[in-house]
CSV table of C-alpha atoms in Angstrom, one decimal:
chain,number,residue,atom,x,y,z
A,1,MET,CA,15.3,20.9,7.0
A,2,ILE,CA,14.4,18.3,4.5
A,3,PHE,CA,17.4,16.7,2.8
A,4,GLY,CA,17.3,15.6,-0.7
A,5,LEU,CA,18.7,13.4,-3.4
A,6,VAL,CA,17.0,10.8,-5.4
A,7,ILE,CA,16.6,7.3,-4.0
A,8,ILE,CA,19.2,4.9,-5.4
A,9,LEU,CA,19.1,1.3,-6.3
A,10,ILE,CA,21.8,-1.0,-5.0
A,11,SER,CA,23.1,-3.7,-7.3
A,12,CYS,CA,21.9,-7.0,-6.2
A,13,GLN,CA,25.3,-8.5,-5.6
A,14,ASN,CA,24.7,-8.7,-1.9
A,15,ARG,CA,21.0,-9.6,-1.4
A,16,GLN,CA,19.9,-11.0,1.9
A,17,LYS,CA,17.7,-14.1,2.1
A,18,THR,CA,17.0,-13.7,5.8
A,19,LEU,CA,17.4,-10.9,8.4
A,20,GLY,CA,20.8,-12.4,9.4
A,21,GLU,CA,23.7,-10.0,8.6
A,22,ILE,CA,22.6,-7.0,6.6
A,23,GLU,CA,25.0,-5.6,4.0
A,24,VAL,CA,24.9,-1.9,3.1
A,25,PRO,CA,27.0,-1.8,-0.1
A,26,LEU,CA,28.0,1.4,-1.9
A,27,GLU,CA,27.5,0.5,-5.6
A,28,HIS,CA,24.2,1.9,-6.9
A,29,GLU,CA,22.2,3.2,-9.8
A,30,LYS,CA,19.7,6.1,-9.5
A,31,ILE,CA,16.0,5.4,-9.6
A,32,LEU,CA,12.9,7.3,-8.7
A,33,THR,CA,10.5,6.9,-5.7
A,34,SER,CA,7.7,5.9,-8.1
A,35,THR,CA,9.7,2.7,-8.8
A,36,ILE,CA,9.1,1.6,-5.2
A,37,PHE,CA,5.9,3.4,-4.1
A,38,GLU,CA,2.4,3.9,-5.3
A,39,LYS,CA,1.3,7.5,-5.9
A,40,PRO,CA,1.1,9.1,-2.5
A,41,SER,CA,-2.1,10.1,-0.8
A,42,ILE,CA,-2.1,13.6,0.7
A,43,LEU,CA,-4.0,14.8,3.7
A,44,ARG,CA,-4.0,18.3,5.3
A,45,LEU,CA,-4.5,18.3,9.1
A,46,LYS,CA,-7.2,20.9,9.9
A,47,PHE,CA,-6.7,22.6,13.2
A,48,ASN,CA,-9.0,25.2,14.9
A,49,ASP,CA,-8.4,28.9,15.6
A,50,ARG,CA,-7.5,28.2,19.2
A,51,ILE,CA,-4.2,26.3,18.7
A,52,TYR,CA,-1.8,25.0,16.1
A,53,PRO,CA,1.0,22.6,16.9
A,54,SER,CA,4.6,24.0,16.9
A,55,LYS,CA,5.8,20.7,15.4
A,56,ILE,CA,4.8,17.1,15.0
A,57,ASP,CA,6.8,14.7,17.2
A,58,GLN,CA,4.9,11.5,16.8
A,59,ILE,CA,2.0,10.0,14.9
A,60,ASN,CA,-0.1,6.9,15.6
A,61,PHE,CA,-3.3,5.5,14.2
A,62,LEU,CA,-6.2,3.7,15.9
A,63,ASP,CA,-9.5,2.7,14.2
A,64,ASN,CA,-9.1,5.1,11.2
A,65,HIS,CA,-8.3,8.0,13.5
A,66,ILE,CA,-5.0,9.9,13.6
A,67,TYR,CA,-3.2,10.9,16.8
A,68,VAL,CA,-0.5,13.5,16.7
A,69,LEU,CA,1.8,14.5,19.6
A,70,ASP,CA,3.3,18.0,20.0
A,71,LYS,CA,5.8,17.7,22.9
A,72,ASN,CA,6.4,21.5,23.1
A,73,PHE,CA,2.7,22.2,23.9
A,74,GLY,CA,2.1,18.9,25.7
A,75,ILE,CA,-0.9,18.1,23.6
A,76,ILE,CA,-2.1,15.0,21.6
A,77,PHE,CA,-4.5,15.9,18.8
A,78,LYS,CA,-7.1,13.5,17.5
A,79,PHE,CA,-8.1,13.7,13.9
A,80,SER,CA,-10.6,11.9,11.7
A,81,LYS,CA,-9.4,10.0,8.6
A,82,GLU,CA,-10.4,13.1,6.6
A,83,GLY,CA,-8.0,15.3,8.7
A,84,ASP,CA,-10.7,17.1,10.8
A,85,LEU,CA,-9.7,17.9,14.4
A,86,LEU,CA,-12.0,15.9,16.7
A,87,THR,CA,-10.6,16.5,20.2
A,88,THR,CA,-7.3,17.1,22.1
A,89,LEU,CA,-5.7,15.6,25.2
A,90,GLU,CA,-4.6,18.5,27.5
A,91,LYS,CA,-4.4,17.4,31.1
A,92,ARG,CA,-1.4,19.0,32.6
A,93,GLY,CA,-1.0,18.7,36.4
A,94,GLU,CA,0.1,16.3,39.1
A,95,GLY,CA,-3.2,14.3,39.5
A,96,PRO,CA,-3.6,10.6,38.6
A,97,GLU,CA,-5.0,11.4,35.2
A,98,GLU,CA,-2.7,14.4,34.5
A,99,TYR,CA,0.8,14.7,33.2
A,100,GLN,CA,3.7,17.1,33.8
A,101,TYR,CA,5.7,16.4,30.6
A,102,LEU,CA,4.2,14.4,27.8
A,103,HIS,CA,7.2,12.6,26.4
A,104,ARG,CA,5.9,9.8,24.2
A,105,PHE,CA,2.7,7.7,23.6
A,106,ARG,CA,1.6,4.4,22.0
A,107,VAL,CA,-1.7,3.0,21.0
A,108,ASP,CA,-3.0,-0.3,22.2
A,109,THR,CA,-5.0,-1.7,19.2
A,110,GLU,CA,-6.3,-4.6,21.1
A,111,ASN,CA,-7.8,-2.7,24.1
A,112,LYS,CA,-8.5,0.5,22.0
A,113,THR,CA,-6.6,2.7,24.4
A,114,ILE,CA,-3.9,5.4,24.3
A,115,GLU,CA,-0.9,5.0,26.7
A,116,VAL,CA,1.1,8.2,27.4
A,117,TYR,CA,4.4,8.5,29.3
A,118,ASP,CA,4.8,11.4,31.7
A,119,LYS,CA,8.6,11.7,32.1
A,120,VAL,CA,8.5,14.0,35.0
A,121,GLY,CA,5.9,12.1,36.9
A,122,GLN,CA,7.6,8.8,36.0
A,123,LYS,CA,4.3,7.2,35.1
A,124,ILE,CA,2.2,5.7,32.2
A,125,ILE,CA,-1.3,7.0,31.9
A,126,ILE,CA,-4.0,5.1,30.1
A,127,TYR,CA,-6.9,6.8,28.3
A,128,ASP,CA,-9.6,5.5,26.0
A,129,SER,CA,-9.6,6.5,22.4
A,130,ASN,CA,-11.4,9.7,23.3
A,131,PHE,CA,-9.0,10.6,26.1
A,132,LYS,CA,-11.2,9.5,29.0
A,133,PHE,CA,-9.0,8.5,31.9
A,134,LYS,CA,-8.8,4.8,32.7
A,135,GLU,CA,-5.7,4.1,34.8
A,136,SER,CA,-2.4,5.6,36.0
A,137,ILE,CA,0.6,3.2,36.4
A,138,LYS,CA,3.5,4.5,38.5
A,139,ILE,CA,6.8,3.2,36.9
A,140,GLY,CA,9.2,5.0,39.2
A,141,LEU,CA,11.9,5.4,36.5
A,142,PHE,CA,13.1,8.0,34.0
A,143,PHE,CA,13.1,6.4,30.6
A,144,GLU,CA,13.0,7.2,26.9
A,145,ASN,CA,10.7,4.7,25.2
A,146,PHE,CA,8.5,1.7,26.1
A,147,GLU,CA,6.6,-1.1,24.5
A,148,LYS,CA,3.8,-3.1,26.1
A,149,ILE,CA,4.4,-6.8,26.6
A,150,SER,CA,1.1,-7.6,28.4
A,151,ASP,CA,-1.1,-6.0,31.1
A,152,LYS,CA,1.2,-3.8,33.4
A,153,LYS,CA,4.3,-5.4,31.9
A,154,TYR,CA,6.5,-3.2,29.7
A,155,LEU,CA,9.8,-3.4,27.8
A,156,ILE,CA,11.5,-0.2,28.7
A,157,TYR,CA,14.6,1.6,27.4
A,158,LEU,CA,16.2,3.8,30.0
A,159,ALA,CA,19.3,5.4,28.3
A,160,GLN,CA,20.3,6.8,31.7
A,161,GLU,CA,21.1,5.5,35.2
A,162,ASN,CA,18.2,5.3,37.7
A,163,ILE,CA,17.6,4.6,41.3
A,164,PHE,CA,14.9,2.0,41.7
A,165,ASN,CA,13.8,0.7,45.2
A,166,GLY,CA,17.1,2.1,46.6
A,167,LYS,CA,19.3,0.3,44.0
A,168,ASN,CA,21.2,1.7,41.1
A,169,VAL,CA,19.9,0.5,37.7
A,170,SER,CA,22.7,0.8,35.1
A,171,ASN,CA,21.1,-1.3,32.4
A,172,ASN,CA,19.7,0.3,29.2
A,173,LEU,CA,16.9,-2.2,28.6
A,174,ILE,CA,14.7,-3.7,31.3
A,175,ILE,CA,11.4,-5.4,31.8
A,176,TRP,CA,9.1,-3.7,34.3
A,177,ASP,CA,6.5,-6.1,35.5
A,178,ASN,CA,3.8,-4.7,37.9
A,179,GLY,CA,6.4,-2.8,40.0
A,180,GLU,CA,9.2,-5.3,39.7
A,181,ILE,CA,12.2,-5.4,37.4
A,182,THR,CA,12.1,-9.0,36.3
A,183,PHE,CA,14.8,-9.0,33.6
A,184,SER,CA,17.7,-6.6,33.1
A,185,ASP,CA,20.8,-8.5,31.9
A,186,ILE,CA,21.0,-7.1,28.3
A,187,LEU,CA,22.5,-4.0,26.9
A,188,GLN,CA,24.4,-3.3,30.2
A,189,ARG,CA,26.6,-0.3,30.0
A,190,PRO,CA,29.8,-2.0,31.0
A,191,THR,CA,29.3,-5.0,28.6
A,192,ASP,CA,27.4,-3.7,25.6
A,193,ILE,CA,28.4,-0.1,25.2
A,194,LYS,CA,28.9,0.3,21.5
A,195,PHE,CA,26.7,3.4,21.5
A,196,GLN,CA,24.5,4.7,24.3
A,197,ASP,CA,21.9,7.2,23.2
A,198,ASN,CA,18.4,8.2,24.0
A,199,SER,CA,17.0,7.1,20.6
A,200,ILE,CA,15.5,3.7,20.3
A,201,TYR,CA,12.5,2.6,18.2
A,202,PHE,CA,10.4,-0.5,19.0
A,203,ASN,CA,8.7,-2.5,16.3
A,204,ARG,CA,6.1,-5.0,17.5
A,205,MET,CA,5.5,-8.0,15.2
A,206,SER,CA,3.2,-10.5,16.9
A,207,LYS,CA,5.2,-12.0,19.8
A,208,SER,CA,8.5,-10.4,18.8
A,209,ILE,CA,9.8,-6.8,19.4
A,210,TYR,CA,12.5,-5.6,17.2
A,211,PHE,CA,14.6,-2.5,18.0
A,212,THR,CA,18.0,-0.8,17.4
A,213,GLN,CA,19.9,1.8,19.3
A,214,ALA,CA,21.0,5.0,17.5
A,215,PHE,CA,24.7,4.8,16.3
A,216,ASN,CA,24.6,1.0,16.8
A,217,ASP,CA,25.2,-1.7,14.2
A,218,THR,CA,22.9,-4.2,15.7
A,219,ILE,CA,19.2,-5.0,15.3
A,220,TYR,CA,17.8,-6.9,18.3
A,221,LYS,CA,14.9,-9.3,18.4
A,222,PHE,CA,13.1,-9.7,21.7
A,223,ASP,CA,10.7,-12.6,22.2
A,224,VAL,CA,7.9,-11.8,24.7
A,225,ASN,CA,7.2,-15.5,25.4
A,226,VAL,CA,10.7,-16.1,26.8
A,227,ASN,CA,11.4,-12.6,28.0
A,228,ARG,CA,14.8,-12.3,26.3
A,229,ILE,CA,16.7,-11.3,23.2
A,230,VAL,CA,16.7,-14.3,20.9
A,231,GLU,CA,18.5,-12.8,17.9
A,232,LYS,CA,21.0,-10.1,17.0
A,233,SER,CA,21.4,-9.1,13.4
A,234,ILE,CA,24.6,-7.2,12.5
A,235,VAL,CA,24.4,-4.3,10.0
A,236,ASN,CA,27.6,-4.3,8.0
A,237,PHE,CA,28.4,-0.7,7.0
A,238,PRO,CA,31.3,0.2,4.8
A,239,ASN,CA,33.9,2.0,6.9
A,240,LYS,CA,31.9,1.3,10.0
A,241,LEU,CA,32.1,3.9,12.8
A,242,PHE,CA,32.6,2.9,16.4
A,243,GLY,CA,32.6,5.0,19.5
A,244,SER,CA,30.3,6.5,22.1
A,245,PHE,CA,28.4,9.5,20.7
A,246,SER,CA,25.1,11.2,21.5
A,247,SER,CA,24.4,13.1,18.3
A,248,ILE,CA,25.3,13.6,14.6
A,249,ASP,CA,26.8,16.9,15.4
A,250,GLU,CA,29.2,15.3,17.9
A,251,ILE,CA,30.2,12.7,15.4
A,252,ASP,CA,30.8,15.4,12.8
A,253,ARG,CA,33.0,17.4,15.1
A,254,VAL,CA,35.2,14.4,15.8
A,255,PHE,CA,35.3,12.9,12.3
A,256,ASN,CA,34.7,15.8,10.0
A,257,ASP,CA,37.6,14.7,7.7
A,258,LYS,CA,37.1,11.0,7.8
A,259,THR,CA,35.1,8.4,5.8
A,260,TYR,CA,32.6,6.4,7.8
A,261,SER,CA,29.0,5.0,8.0
A,262,THR,CA,26.7,4.4,11.0
A,263,ASN,CA,23.1,3.7,11.8
A,264,ILE,CA,21.0,6.6,13.2
A,265,ASP,CA,17.4,5.7,13.9
A,266,TYR,CA,13.9,5.0,12.7
A,267,LEU,CA,14.1,1.2,12.2
A,268,VAL,CA,11.1,-0.2,10.2
A,269,LEU,CA,10.7,-3.9,10.0
A,270,ASN,CA,8.0,-6.3,8.9
A,271,ASP,CA,7.6,-9.2,6.5
A,272,LYS,CA,7.7,-6.8,3.5
A,273,VAL,CA,10.6,-4.5,4.3
A,274,ILE,CA,13.6,-3.7,6.5
A,275,SER,CA,14.5,0.0,6.6
A,276,PHE,CA,16.4,2.5,8.7
A,277,ASN,CA,18.2,5.8,8.6
A,278,TYR,CA,22.0,6.0,8.6
A,279,ILE,CA,24.7,8.6,7.8
A,280,LYS,CA,27.8,8.3,5.8
A,281,SER,CA,30.7,10.8,5.4
A,282,ASP,CA,33.2,11.0,2.6
A,283,ASN,CA,36.1,13.1,4.0
A,284,GLY,CA,33.7,15.5,5.6
A,285,ALA,CA,30.9,15.5,3.0
A,286,LEU,CA,28.0,14.3,5.2
A,287,SER,CA,25.0,12.5,3.6
A,288,PHE,CA,21.8,11.4,5.3
A,289,MET,CA,20.8,8.0,3.9
A,290,ARG,CA,17.9,5.7,4.1
A,291,TYR,CA,18.3,1.9,3.6
A,292,PHE,CA,15.5,-0.4,2.3
A,293,TYR,CA,15.6,-4.1,1.8
A,294,PHE,CA,12.7,-6.0,0.3
A,295,PRO,CA,13.1,-9.8,1.1
A,296,HIS,CA,10.4,-11.1,-1.3
A,297,SER,CA,11.8,-9.4,-4.4
A,298,ASN,CA,15.5,-9.5,-3.2
A,299,PHE,CA,15.9,-5.8,-3.9
A,300,VAL,CA,18.1,-3.5,-1.8
A,301,PHE,CA,17.8,0.3,-2.0
A,302,GLN,CA,19.6,3.1,-0.3
A,303,GLY,CA,19.3,6.9,-0.6
A,304,THR,CA,19.9,10.2,1.0
A,305,SER,CA,16.1,10.7,1.3
A,306,LEU,CA,12.9,9.8,-0.3
A,307,TYR,CA,12.5,11.9,-3.4
A,308,ASN,CA,8.9,12.2,-4.3
A,309,ASP,CA,9.1,12.6,-8.1
A,310,PHE,CA,5.3,13.0,-8.2
A,311,ASP,CA,5.8,16.5,-6.7
A,312,GLY,CA,9.5,17.1,-6.4
A,313,ILE,CA,9.4,17.0,-2.6
A,314,PHE,CA,12.4,15.7,-0.7
A,315,LEU,CA,11.7,13.7,2.4
A,316,PHE,CA,14.0,12.0,4.9
A,317,ARG,CA,12.8,10.7,8.3
A,318,HIS,CA,9.5,8.8,8.3
A,319,ILE,CA,7.1,9.5,11.2
A,320,TYR,CA,5.1,6.3,11.1
A,321,PHE,CA,4.8,3.0,9.3
A,322,ARG,CA,1.9,0.6,9.2
A,323,ASP,CA,0.3,-1.8,6.6
A,324,ASN,CA,3.3,-1.2,4.3
A,325,ILE,CA,2.6,2.5,4.2
A,326,PHE,CA,5.2,5.2,5.2
A,327,THR,CA,3.7,8.4,6.5
A,328,TYR,CA,5.7,11.6,6.3
A,329,VAL,CA,5.0,15.1,7.4
A,330,VAL,CA,5.5,18.1,5.1
A,331,SER,CA,6.2,20.8,7.7
A,332,PRO,CA,5.2,24.5,7.4
A,333,GLU,CA,8.8,25.4,6.6
A,334,SER,CA,9.0,22.9,3.7
A,335,LEU,CA,5.5,24.0,2.5
A,336,SER,CA,6.6,27.6,2.4
A,337,ASN,CA,9.5,26.7,0.1
A,338,LEU,CA,7.3,24.9,-2.5
A,339,ASP,CA,6.7,26.4,-5.9
A,340,LEU,CA,3.0,25.8,-6.2
A,341,GLU,CA,3.1,26.1,-10.0
A,342,LYS,CA,5.3,23.0,-10.2
A,343,VAL,CA,3.5,20.6,-7.8
A,344,SER,CA,0.7,18.2,-8.7
A,345,GLU,CA,-3.0,19.2,-8.6
A,346,ASP,CA,-3.5,16.8,-5.7
A,347,LEU,CA,-0.9,18.5,-3.6
A,348,ARG,CA,-2.0,22.0,-4.6
A,349,GLY,CA,-5.6,21.2,-3.8
A,350,SER,CA,-4.6,20.0,-0.3
A,351,ILE,CA,-3.2,23.3,0.6
A,352,ASP,CA,-5.5,26.1,2.0
A,353,GLU,CA,-4.1,29.2,0.5
A,354,SER,CA,-6.4,31.4,2.6
A,355,ILE,CA,-4.4,30.7,5.8
A,356,SER,CA,-0.7,31.0,6.5
A,357,PHE,CA,1.5,28.1,5.5
A,358,GLU,CA,3.0,28.4,9.0
A,359,ASP,CA,-0.2,26.9,10.4
A,360,GLN,CA,-0.5,23.9,7.9
A,361,PHE,CA,0.8,20.4,8.1
A,362,LEU,CA,0.4,17.9,5.3
A,363,LEU,CA,0.7,14.1,5.7
A,364,LEU,CA,2.0,12.2,2.7
A,365,SER,CA,1.5,8.4,2.7
A,366,PHE,CA,3.5,6.2,0.4
A,367,LYS,CA,2.4,2.6,0.0
A,368,ILE,CA,5.0,0.0,-1.1
A,369,LYS,CA,4.1,-1.5,-4.4
A,370,ASP,CA,2.8,-5.1,-4.3
A,371,ASN,CA,5.5,-6.5,-6.5
A,372,LEU,CA,8.3,-5.7,-4.1
């Protein structure tokens, strides 16, 4: 389901000069997406007759190629920049170059490789950009997400207890260094248990890695040079929610008649923008919000979704962000609900009406305007 209301502009009473403490005020005026973004580019991913993805779980880009993960099928699709399917990664099994459950992947832009995480096999497998096997690294832990620090050295978010070398690992965040845990004294469950959840999103900026946990009010900055968190930025939500929850549904069951706000996921952060999803509830009326802060122009925006006023499409969670461009997926379900008579010629021309909408995925890319 894609949630929708127009993006809204926050009054500039509480503008932030640095990352520091981030305020999320409630006062606002309605504006349109076109105030923030250039006209979106639209790309239809073209699959073959053999297989279509059930959904798109993750997108990455490498050298003008698009990589798409479908966890249900355990496949990564590689597309050209024009949306043509070039090849797929389908290597299920228990061998060194095979995976049993493809949970997540990342691209290494420096080495031009694809790193995939096999959750069942507890290993990271490295392929070249055309999925030729290069190396398998046995981690020996169950985890949710990872970011590369250097060769065979990873920042890993566990989100569950593990047994490693016969010892219990109760930390959420560790450094795995060529078979050894070299740092694990942050985000420990007994001491930093605001919210423990399996959602965490790493953002690499040069020698720093930024991340936030779901249902947490803190943005962490990890410095790869000193191997530790060097900054914590507090997000100040009105009626901030505290507790230990694992999903929005669980929060709604407990607080369905309360007023609260809390962070969810999808942190985006670079020199141009700070952005993340959050939810707020006014006595049971639940809204899914998106926060944007543009430091250079000192503007703050928040909204229940991105409303694409170019085509009248409502969008919520972004899938990927790079070079100041947000990339979103228009799913087959959303595509089926469109009134093609009311959309732009660009969008209508991107749809193949000769095949079922159930087999089509569109990528919409929104570039932040230069003046923000």
